[in-house]
Coordinates of C-alpha atoms in Angstrom, one line a residue:
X1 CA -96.4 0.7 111.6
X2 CA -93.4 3.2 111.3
X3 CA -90.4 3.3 109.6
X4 CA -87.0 2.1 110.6
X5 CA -84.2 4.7 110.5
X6 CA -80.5 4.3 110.7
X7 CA -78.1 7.1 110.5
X8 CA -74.7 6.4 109.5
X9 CA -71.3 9.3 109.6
X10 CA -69.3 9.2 107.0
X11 CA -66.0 10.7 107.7
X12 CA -63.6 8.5 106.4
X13 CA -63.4 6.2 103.1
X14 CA -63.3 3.0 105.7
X15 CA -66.7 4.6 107.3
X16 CA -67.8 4.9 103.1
X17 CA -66.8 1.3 102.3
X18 CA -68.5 0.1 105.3
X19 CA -71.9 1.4 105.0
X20 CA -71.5 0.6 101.0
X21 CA -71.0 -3.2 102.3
X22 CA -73.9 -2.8 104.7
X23 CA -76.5 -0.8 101.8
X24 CA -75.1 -4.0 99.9
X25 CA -75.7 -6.6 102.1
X26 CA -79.5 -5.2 102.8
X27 CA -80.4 -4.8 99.2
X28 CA -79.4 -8.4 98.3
X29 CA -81.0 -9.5 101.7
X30 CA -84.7 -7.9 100.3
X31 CA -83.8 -9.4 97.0
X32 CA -83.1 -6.6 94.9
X33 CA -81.9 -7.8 91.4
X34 CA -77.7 -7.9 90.6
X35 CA -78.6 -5.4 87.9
X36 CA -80.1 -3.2 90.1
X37 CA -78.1 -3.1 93.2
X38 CA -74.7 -2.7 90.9
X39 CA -76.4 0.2 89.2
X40 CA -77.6 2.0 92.6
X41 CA -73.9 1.2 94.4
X42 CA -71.8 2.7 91.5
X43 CA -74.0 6.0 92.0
X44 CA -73.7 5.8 95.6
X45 CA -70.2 4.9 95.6
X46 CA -69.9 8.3 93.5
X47 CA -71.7 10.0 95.7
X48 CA -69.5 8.8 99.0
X49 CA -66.0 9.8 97.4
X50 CA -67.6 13.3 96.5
X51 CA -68.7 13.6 100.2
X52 CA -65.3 12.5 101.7
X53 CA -64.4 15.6 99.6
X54 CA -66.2 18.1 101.1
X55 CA -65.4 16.7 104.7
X56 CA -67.7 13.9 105.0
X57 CA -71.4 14.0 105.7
X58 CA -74.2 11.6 107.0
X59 CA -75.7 8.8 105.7
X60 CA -79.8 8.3 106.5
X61 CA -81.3 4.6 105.7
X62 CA -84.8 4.4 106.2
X63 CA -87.2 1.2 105.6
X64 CA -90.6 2.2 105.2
X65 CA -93.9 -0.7 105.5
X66 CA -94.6 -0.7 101.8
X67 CA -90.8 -2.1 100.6
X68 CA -89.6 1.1 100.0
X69 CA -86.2 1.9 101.2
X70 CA -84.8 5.3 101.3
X71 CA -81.8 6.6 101.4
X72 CA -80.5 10.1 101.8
X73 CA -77.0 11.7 101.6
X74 CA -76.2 15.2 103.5
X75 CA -72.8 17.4 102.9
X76 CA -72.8 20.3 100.6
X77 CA -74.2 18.0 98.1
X78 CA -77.2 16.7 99.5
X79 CA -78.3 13.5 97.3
X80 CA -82.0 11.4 97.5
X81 CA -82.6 8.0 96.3
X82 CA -85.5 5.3 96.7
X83 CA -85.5 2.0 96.0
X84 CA -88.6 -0.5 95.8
X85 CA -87.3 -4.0 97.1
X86 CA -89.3 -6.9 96.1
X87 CA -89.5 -8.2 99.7
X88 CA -89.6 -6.2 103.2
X89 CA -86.0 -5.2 103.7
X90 CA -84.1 -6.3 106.9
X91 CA -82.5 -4.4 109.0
X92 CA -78.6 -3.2 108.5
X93 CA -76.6 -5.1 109.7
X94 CA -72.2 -5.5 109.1
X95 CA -71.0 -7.3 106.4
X96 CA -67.2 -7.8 106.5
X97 CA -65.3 -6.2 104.2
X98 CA -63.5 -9.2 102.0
X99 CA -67.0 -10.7 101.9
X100 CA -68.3 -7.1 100.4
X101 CA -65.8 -7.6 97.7
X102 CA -66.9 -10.8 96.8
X103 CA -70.5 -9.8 96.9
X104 CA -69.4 -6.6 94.9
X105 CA -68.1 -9.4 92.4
X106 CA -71.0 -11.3 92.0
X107 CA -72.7 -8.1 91.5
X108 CA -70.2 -7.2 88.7
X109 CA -70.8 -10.9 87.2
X110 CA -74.1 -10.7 87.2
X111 CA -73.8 -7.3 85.6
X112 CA -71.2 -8.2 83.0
X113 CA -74.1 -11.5 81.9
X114 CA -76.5 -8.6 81.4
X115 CA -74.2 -7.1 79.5
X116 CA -73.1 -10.3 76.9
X117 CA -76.6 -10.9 77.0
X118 CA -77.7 -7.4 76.0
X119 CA -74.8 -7.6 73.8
X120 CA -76.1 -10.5 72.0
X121 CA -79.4 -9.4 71.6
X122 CA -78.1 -6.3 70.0
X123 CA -76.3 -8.4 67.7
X124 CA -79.3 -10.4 66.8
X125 CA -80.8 -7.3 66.1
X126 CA -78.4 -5.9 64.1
X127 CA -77.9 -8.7 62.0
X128 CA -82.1 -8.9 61.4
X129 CA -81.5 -4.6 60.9
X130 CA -79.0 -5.2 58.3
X131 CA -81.2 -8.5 56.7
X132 CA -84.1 -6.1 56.7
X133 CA -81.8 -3.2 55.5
X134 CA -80.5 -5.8 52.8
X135 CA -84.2 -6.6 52.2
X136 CA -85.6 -2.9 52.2
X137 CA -82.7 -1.9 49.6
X138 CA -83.1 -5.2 47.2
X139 CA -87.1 -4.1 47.4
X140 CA -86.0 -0.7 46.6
X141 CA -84.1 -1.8 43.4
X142 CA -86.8 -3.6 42.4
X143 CA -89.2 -1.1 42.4
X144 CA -86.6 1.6 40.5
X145 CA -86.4 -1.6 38.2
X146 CA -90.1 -1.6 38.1
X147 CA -90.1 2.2 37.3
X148 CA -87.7 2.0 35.2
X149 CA -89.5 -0.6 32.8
X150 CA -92.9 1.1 33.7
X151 CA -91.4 4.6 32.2
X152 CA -89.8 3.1 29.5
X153 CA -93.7 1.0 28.4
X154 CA -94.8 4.3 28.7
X155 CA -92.1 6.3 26.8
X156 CA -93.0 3.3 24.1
X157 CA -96.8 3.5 24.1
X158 CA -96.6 7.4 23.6
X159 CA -94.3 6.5 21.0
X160 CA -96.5 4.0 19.4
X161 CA -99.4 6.4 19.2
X162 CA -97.8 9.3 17.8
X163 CA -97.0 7.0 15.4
X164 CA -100.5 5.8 14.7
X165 CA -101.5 9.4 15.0
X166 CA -98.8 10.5 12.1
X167 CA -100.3 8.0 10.4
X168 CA -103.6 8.4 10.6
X169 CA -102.9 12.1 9.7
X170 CA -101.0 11.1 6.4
X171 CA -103.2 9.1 5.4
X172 CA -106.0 11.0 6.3
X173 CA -104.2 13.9 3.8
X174 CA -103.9 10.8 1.2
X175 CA -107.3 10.4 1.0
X176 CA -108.1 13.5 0.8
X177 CA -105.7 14.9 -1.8
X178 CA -106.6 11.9 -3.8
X179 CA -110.0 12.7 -3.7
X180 CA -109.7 16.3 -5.0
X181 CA -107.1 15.1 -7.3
X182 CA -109.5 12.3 -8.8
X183 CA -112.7 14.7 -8.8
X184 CA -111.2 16.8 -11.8
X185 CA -110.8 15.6 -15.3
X186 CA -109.5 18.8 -15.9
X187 CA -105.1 18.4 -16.3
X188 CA -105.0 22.0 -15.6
X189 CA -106.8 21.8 -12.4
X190 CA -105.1 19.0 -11.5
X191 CA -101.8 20.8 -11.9
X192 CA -102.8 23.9 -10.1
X193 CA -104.3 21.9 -6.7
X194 CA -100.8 20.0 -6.2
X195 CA -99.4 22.8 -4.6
X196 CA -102.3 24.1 -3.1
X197 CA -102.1 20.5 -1.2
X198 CA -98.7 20.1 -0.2
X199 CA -97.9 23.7 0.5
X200 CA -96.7 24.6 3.2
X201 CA -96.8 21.7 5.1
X202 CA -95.3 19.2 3.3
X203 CA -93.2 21.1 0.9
X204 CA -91.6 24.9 0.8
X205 CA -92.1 25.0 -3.2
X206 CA -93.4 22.7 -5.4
X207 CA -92.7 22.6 -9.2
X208 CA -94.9 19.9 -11.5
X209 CA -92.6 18.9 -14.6
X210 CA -94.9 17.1 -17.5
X211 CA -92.3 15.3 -19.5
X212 CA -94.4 16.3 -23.2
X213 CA -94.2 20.0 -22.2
X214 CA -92.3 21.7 -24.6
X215 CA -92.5 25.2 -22.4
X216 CA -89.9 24.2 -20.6
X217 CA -86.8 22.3 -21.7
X218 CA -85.3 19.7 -19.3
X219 CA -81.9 21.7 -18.8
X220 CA -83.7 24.0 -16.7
X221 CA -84.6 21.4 -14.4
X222 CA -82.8 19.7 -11.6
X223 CA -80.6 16.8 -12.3
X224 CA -82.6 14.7 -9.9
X225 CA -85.4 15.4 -11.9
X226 CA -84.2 14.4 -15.1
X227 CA -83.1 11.2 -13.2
X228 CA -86.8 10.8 -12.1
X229 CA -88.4 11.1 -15.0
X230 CA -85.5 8.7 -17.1
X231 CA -85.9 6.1 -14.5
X232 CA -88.8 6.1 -12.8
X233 CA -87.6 6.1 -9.3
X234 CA -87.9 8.7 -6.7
X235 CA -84.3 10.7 -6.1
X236 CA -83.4 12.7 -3.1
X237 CA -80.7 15.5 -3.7
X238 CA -79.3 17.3 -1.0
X239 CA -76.6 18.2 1.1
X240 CA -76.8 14.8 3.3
X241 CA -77.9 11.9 2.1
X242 CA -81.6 11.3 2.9
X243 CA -81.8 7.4 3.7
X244 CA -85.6 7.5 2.6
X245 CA -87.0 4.4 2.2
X246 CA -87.4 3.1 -2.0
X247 CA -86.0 6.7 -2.3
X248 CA -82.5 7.1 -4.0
X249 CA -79.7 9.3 -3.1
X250 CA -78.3 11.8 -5.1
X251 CA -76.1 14.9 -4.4
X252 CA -77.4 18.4 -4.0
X253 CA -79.0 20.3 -7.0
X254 CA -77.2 23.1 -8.2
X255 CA -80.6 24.8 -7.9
X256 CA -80.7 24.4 -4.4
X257 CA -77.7 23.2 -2.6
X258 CA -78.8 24.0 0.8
X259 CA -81.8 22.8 0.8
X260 CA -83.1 19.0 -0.2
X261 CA -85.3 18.1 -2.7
X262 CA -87.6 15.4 -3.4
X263 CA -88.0 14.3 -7.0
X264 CA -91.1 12.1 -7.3
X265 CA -92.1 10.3 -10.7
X266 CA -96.0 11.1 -11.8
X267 CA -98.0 7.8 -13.0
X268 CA -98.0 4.4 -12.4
X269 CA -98.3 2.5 -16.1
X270 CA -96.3 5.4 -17.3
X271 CA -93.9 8.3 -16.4
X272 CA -96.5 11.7 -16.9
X273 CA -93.8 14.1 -15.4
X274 CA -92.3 14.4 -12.3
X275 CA -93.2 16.3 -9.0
X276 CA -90.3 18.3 -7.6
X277 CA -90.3 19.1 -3.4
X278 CA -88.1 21.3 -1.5
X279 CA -88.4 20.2 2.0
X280 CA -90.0 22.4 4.4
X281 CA -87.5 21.7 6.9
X282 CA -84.1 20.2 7.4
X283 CA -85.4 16.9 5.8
X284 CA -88.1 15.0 4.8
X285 CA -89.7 12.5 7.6
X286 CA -89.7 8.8 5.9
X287 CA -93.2 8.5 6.7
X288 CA -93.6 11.0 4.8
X289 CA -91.8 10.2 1.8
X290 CA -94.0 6.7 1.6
X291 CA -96.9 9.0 1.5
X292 CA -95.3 11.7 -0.8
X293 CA -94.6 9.1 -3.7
X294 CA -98.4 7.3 -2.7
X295 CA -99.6 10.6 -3.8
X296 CA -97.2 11.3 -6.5
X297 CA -98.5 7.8 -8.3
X298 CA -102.4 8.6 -7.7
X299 CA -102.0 12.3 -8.8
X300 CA -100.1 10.9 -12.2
X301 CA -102.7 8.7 -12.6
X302 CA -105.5 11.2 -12.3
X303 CA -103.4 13.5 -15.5
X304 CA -103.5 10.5 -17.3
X305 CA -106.8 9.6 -16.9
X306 CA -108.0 13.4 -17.5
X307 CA -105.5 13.7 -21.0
X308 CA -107.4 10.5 -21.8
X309 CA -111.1 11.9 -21.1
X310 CA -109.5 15.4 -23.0
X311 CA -108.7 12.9 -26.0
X312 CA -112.2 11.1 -26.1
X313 CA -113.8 14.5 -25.4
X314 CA -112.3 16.8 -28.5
X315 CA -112.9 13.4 -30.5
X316 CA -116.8 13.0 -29.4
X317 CA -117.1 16.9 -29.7
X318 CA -116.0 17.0 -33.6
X319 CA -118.5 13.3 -33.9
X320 CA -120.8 15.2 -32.5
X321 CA -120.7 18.5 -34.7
X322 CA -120.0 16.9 -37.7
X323 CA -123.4 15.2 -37.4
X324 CA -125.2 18.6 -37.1
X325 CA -126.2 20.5 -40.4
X326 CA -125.5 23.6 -41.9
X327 CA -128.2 25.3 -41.9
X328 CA -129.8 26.1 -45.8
X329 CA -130.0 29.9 -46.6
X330 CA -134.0 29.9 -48.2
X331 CA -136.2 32.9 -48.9
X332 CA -138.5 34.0 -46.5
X333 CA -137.0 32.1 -43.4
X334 CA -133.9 32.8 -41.1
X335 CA -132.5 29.8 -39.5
X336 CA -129.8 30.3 -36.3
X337 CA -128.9 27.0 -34.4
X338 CA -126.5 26.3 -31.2
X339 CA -125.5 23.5 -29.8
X340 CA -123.9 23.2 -26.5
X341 CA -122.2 19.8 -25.3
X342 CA -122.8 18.4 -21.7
X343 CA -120.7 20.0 -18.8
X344 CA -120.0 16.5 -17.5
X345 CA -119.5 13.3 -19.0
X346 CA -117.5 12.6 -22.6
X347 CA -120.4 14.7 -24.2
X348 CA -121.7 11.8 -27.1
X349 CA -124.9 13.0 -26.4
X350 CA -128.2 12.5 -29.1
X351 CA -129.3 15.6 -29.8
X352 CA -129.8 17.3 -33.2
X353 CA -131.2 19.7 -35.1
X354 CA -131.5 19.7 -38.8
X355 CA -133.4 22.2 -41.3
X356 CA -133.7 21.4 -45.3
X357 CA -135.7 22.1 -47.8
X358 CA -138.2 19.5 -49.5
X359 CA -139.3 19.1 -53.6
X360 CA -142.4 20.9 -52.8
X361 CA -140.2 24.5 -52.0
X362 CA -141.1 24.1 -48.2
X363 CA -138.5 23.8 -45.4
X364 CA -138.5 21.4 -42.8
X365 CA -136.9 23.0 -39.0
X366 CA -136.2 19.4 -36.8
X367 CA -135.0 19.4 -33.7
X368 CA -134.5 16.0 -31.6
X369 CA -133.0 14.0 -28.7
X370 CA -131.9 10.2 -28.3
X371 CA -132.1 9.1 -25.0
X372 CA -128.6 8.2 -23.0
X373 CA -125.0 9.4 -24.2
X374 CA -122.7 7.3 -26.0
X375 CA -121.5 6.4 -29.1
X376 CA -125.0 4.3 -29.7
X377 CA -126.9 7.3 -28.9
X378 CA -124.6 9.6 -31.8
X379 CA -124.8 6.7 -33.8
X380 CA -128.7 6.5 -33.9
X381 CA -129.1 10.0 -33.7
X382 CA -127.3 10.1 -37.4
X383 CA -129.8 7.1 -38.3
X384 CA -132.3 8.8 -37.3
X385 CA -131.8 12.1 -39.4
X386 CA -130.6 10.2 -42.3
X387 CA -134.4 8.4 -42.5
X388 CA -136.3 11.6 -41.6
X389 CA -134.5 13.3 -45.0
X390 CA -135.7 10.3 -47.0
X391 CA -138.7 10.1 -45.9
X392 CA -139.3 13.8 -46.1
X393 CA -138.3 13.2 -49.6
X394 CA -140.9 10.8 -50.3
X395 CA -143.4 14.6 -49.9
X396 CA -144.2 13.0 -46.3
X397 CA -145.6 16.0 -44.0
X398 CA -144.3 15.8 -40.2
X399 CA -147.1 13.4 -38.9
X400 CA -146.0 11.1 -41.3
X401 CA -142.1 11.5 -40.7
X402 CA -142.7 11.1 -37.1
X403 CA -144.7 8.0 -38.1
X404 CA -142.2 6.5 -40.0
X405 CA -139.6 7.1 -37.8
X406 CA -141.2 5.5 -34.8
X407 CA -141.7 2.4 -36.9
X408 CA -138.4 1.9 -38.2
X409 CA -137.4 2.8 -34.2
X410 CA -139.4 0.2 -32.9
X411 CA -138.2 -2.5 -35.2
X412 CA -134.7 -1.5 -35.2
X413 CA -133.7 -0.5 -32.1
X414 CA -135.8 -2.0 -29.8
X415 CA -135.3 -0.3 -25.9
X416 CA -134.0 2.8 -27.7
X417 CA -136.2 5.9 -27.4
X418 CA -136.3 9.1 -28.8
X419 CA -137.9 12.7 -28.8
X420 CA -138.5 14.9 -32.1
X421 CA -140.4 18.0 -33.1
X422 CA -140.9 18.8 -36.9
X423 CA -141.7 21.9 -38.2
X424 CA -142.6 22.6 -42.0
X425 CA -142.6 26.6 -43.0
X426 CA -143.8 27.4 -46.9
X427 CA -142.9 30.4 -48.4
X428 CA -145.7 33.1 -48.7
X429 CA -147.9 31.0 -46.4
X430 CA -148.3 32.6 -42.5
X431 CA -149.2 29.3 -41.4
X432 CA -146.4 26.7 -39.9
X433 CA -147.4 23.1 -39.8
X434 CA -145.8 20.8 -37.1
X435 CA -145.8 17.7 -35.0
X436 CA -144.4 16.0 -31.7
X437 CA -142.9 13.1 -30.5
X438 CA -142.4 13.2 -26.7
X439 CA -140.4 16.7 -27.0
X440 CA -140.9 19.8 -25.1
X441 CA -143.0 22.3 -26.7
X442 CA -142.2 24.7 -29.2
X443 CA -142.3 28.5 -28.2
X444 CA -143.7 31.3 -30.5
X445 CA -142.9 34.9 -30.0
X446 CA -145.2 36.9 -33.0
X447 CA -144.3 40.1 -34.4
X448 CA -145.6 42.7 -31.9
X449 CA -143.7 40.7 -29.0
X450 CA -147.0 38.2 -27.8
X451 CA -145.4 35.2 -26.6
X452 CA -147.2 31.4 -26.5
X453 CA -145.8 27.8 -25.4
X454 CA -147.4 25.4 -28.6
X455 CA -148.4 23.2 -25.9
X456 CA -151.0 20.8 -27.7
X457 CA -150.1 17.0 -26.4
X458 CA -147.3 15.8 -28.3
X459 CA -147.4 11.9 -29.5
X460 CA -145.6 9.3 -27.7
X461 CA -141.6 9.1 -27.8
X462 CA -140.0 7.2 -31.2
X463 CA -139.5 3.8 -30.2
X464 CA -141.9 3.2 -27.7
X465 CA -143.7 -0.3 -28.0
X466 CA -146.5 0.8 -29.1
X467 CA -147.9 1.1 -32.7
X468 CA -149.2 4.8 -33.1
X469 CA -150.0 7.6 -35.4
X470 CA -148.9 11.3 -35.0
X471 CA -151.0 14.5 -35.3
X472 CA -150.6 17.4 -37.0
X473 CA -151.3 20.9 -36.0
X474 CA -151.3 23.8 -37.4
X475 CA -149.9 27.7 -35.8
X476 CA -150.2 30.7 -37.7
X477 CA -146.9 32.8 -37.9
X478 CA -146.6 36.3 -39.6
X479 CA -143.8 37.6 -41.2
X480 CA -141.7 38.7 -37.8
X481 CA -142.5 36.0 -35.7
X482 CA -140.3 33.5 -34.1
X483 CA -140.4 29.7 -33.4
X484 CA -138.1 28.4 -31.2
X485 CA -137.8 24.9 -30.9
X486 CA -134.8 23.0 -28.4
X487 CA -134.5 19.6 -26.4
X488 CA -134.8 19.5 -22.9
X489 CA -131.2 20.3 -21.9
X490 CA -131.7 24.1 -22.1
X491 CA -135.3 24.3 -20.3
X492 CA -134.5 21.2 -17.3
X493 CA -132.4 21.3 -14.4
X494 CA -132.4 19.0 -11.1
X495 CA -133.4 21.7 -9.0
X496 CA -136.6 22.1 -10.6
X497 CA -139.2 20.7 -13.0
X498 CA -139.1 21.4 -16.5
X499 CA -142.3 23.8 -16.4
X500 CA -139.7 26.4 -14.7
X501 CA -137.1 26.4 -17.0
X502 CA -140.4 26.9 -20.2
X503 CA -141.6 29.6 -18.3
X504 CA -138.1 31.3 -17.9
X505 CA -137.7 30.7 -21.8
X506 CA -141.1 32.0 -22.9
X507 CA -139.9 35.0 -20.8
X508 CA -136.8 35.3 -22.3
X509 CA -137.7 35.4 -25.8
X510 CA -140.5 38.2 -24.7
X511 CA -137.8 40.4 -24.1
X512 CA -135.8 40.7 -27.0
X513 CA -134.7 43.6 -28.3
X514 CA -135.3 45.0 -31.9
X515 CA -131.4 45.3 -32.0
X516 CA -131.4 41.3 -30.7
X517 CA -133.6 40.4 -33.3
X518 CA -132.7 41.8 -36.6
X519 CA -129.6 39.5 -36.3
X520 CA -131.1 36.1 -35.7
X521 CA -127.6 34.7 -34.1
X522 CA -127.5 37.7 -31.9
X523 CA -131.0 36.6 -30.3
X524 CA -129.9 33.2 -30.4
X525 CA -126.7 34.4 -28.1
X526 CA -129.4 36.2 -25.7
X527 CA -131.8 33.5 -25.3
X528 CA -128.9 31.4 -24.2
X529 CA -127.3 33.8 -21.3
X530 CA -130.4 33.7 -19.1
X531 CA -130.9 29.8 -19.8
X532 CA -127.6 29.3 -18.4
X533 CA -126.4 31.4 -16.0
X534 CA -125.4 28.9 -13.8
X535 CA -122.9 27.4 -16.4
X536 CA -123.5 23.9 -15.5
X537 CA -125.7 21.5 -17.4
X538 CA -125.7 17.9 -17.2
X539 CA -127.2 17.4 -20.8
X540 CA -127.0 18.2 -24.3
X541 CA -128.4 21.8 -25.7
X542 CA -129.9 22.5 -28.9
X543 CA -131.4 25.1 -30.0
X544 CA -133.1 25.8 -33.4
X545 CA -134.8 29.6 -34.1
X546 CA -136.9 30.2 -36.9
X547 CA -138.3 33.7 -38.0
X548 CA -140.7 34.6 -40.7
X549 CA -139.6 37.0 -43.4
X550 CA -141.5 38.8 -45.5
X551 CA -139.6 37.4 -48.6

């Protein structure tokens, strides 16, 4: 089947307005929509007028088999168009002109609907653009709202934990200090570590005021910390006013008017002195403060508690000596004693030594040590020497003291113990008698420098439940010799048994000198600087030398 042609001339706008009513009439005929047909005849119109222009030109319809109509324009401008009709198109045919118009009106009506319909549909749309707009920006305030509160939770959690971490930190440092503070009973120490604490960190300088100290006068102080120590109450002095909390407010010292100090009492039952801080900054932190005046308190209570322990030491220390004996001045013997307190504790300790001559001309050398510290144990310890005197001067010998003594021990003072070594020396006789109660041997060092530890088994300790009688034994000791007799505070330490410390003391007295020797004191002094070279000893010390003379 072939297509159907028609050529139309256009040479006038009458021949253009015709074949536009025929094209017209032939694309409503094959059904091609209003929209359509008005959008095709508006370009063809267009098209017409510009060919009537140039002079005219010809108009070619063709209708092909498939429903495609073509339609081509000559003239200078030449101009192609195809249309697909929805049924087979008929042929041209004339279409009167007013009829045309009419048709061209429907056209334009049907158009315009298109166009309020369109028109409405892009209103719809715009009003559900602007809802979702509306929607989009209320869902974008709430999430800057939600941002917002999220960056303030976290601006306030990072808040919250440097908090906890500050205070974690000070009170870390409060534990600490405290610590150090509290391990002294020493107010010197104690005095000396405040700064080494709180420099520089919490303070630029720091300057401890003890209200007793008579060095230094309270007009060279700061006002605030006169005030301190008159009322009790922390005082801040500076340039601004501090708002510290329990803190008051003063102006700023003369001493320092640029820069603010913190005047914080010492003690808690009682004002000790006052602690003077010049800030290390441009103020003091209030968290701070709370812990500077924590510390303050603790660090007053630890100089009262070590005047206290200064107090009960220098009174136990003069108990303690006043019990010990001067030693006798007796032909044929030299006597040299020591005794050393405790490094730790209020030093009441138990031992003794004691030397004094009996009816008979002999002399008796004791050395001895109640068990535990404490008044009870000084107080025994004098009980004790007071009964070995009178029983010594009854003419007992030292098995017999030692005897005695753990009798009147064992009855009296039941759960009380104690060690003792007697040692009886008669003039002209080389021969020393003695006897042991639970106490570390003696050591002999003879004329020529031979050393020996007197290490026969000594007797049970005084006090023991037990009913027993001592030994005596008998140790030949020329005119030179030495005996040295002590309590177990020189010769035992922690670190190792008390076989070490005999052995380093045998040694000791092995090498005196001649020049350490002829002054009994003087070896006394030498036999001591080995035994405690480390410094610290966690018991009493006695020691008792005895050397042979020859008259």
């Amino acid at each position: 089947m072939t297509a159907a042609r028609d050529t139309w001339t256009i040479a006038s706008a009458a021949d253009a307005a015709r074949a536009r009513a025929r094209l017209a009439r032939l694309l409503a005929d094959a059904g091609v929509p209003a929209l359509d047909r008005a959008r095709f005849l508006s370009a063809l119109g267009v098209r017409l007028r510009r060919a009537l222009d140039a002079g005219g030109a010809e108009l070619a319809v063709t209708a092909g088999p498939d429903g495609r109509l073509g339609i081509a324009l000559g003239g200078p401008e030449p101009w192609r168009h195809t249309l697909v009709c929805p049924g087979p198109p008929p042929g041209p045919r004339d279409a009167p002109l007013a009829e045309a118009l009419l048709s061209a009106d429907e056209d334009t009506a049907a158009v315009l609907t298109s166009l309020s319909e369109t028109e409405e549909l892009l209103r719809l749309h715009r009003e559900e653009l602007h809802q979702t707009n509306q929607g989009v920006l209320a869902l974008h305030a709430e999430l800057e709202a939600a941002a917002l509160a999220q960056r303030d939770l976290l601006d306030a959690e990072r808040a919250a934990r440097a908090e906890a971490e500050n205070a974690r930190r000070l009170l870390t440092f409060l534990a600490n200090a405290s610590a150090v503070l509290h391990a002294s009973l020493d107010h010197e120490d104690i005095l000396r570590r405040l700064p080494e604490l709180l420099v520089p960190e919490y303070a630029r300088h720091v300057d401890v005021w003890l209200v007793d100290d008579e060095r230094t006068p309270p007009g060279d102080r700061a006002a605030a910390t006169v005030t301190a120590a008159r009322t009790g109450r922390p005082q801040h002095a500076g340039p601004r006013p501090g708002g510290l909390p329990g803190v008051d407010d003063l102006p700023a010292s003369a001493l320092s008017p640029d820069r603010p100090l913190l005047c914080l009492p010492l003690g808690a039952r009682s004002v000790q002195g006052v602690l003077t801080l010049a800030a290390p900054g441009e103020r003091f932190a209030p968290d701070t403060t709370v812990m500077l005046v924590e510390l303050a308190r603790r660090a007053g209570i630890a100089l009262e508690n070590a005047r206290q322990y200064e107090q009960h030491r220098d009174v136990a220390e003069a108990l303690q000596r006043a019990q010990l004996t001067r030693l006798p001045t007796v032909p044929g013997l030299d006597l040299a004693a020591r005794y050393l307190p405790a490094t730790h504790g209020l030093n009441i300790g138990g031992d003794w030594y004691d030397a004094f001559s009996q009816p008979d001309g002999s002399v008796l050398a004791v050395i001895g040590d109640v068990t535990g510290h404490g008044l009870r144990a000084a107080v025994i310890m004098g009980q004790l020497r007071t009964a070995l005197r009178a029983y010594a001067v009854e003419g007992n010998g030292p098995a017999r003291i030692l005897t005695l003594l753990h009798r009147m021990l064992r009855h009296q003072q039941p759960e009380l113990y104690a060690t003792c070594a007697i040692a009886r020396f008669t003039p002209g006789e080389p021969e020393v008698v003695w006897a042991a109660a639970g106490h570390p041997p003696a050591v002999a060092r003879g004329p020529r420098g031979q050393v020996r530890v007197l290490d026969a088994k000594p007797g049970i300790m005084l006090g023991v439940p037990l009913p027993y009688e001592y030994e005596e034994h008998t140790v030949e000791l020329p005119a030179g010799s030495v005996l040295a007799l002590y309590t177990d505070g020189l010769v035992e330490r922690r670190a190792a048994g008390i076989d070490v410390g005999i052995d380093r003391l045998a040694r000791a007295m092995q090498v005196l000198g001649a020049a350490e020797l002829a002054e009994l004191d003087t070896a006394a002094d030498a036999l001591l600087k080995p035994m405690l070279h480390d410094s610290e000893h966690d018991d009493d010390i006695c020691l008792l030398l005895c050397r042979t003379t020859s008259g």
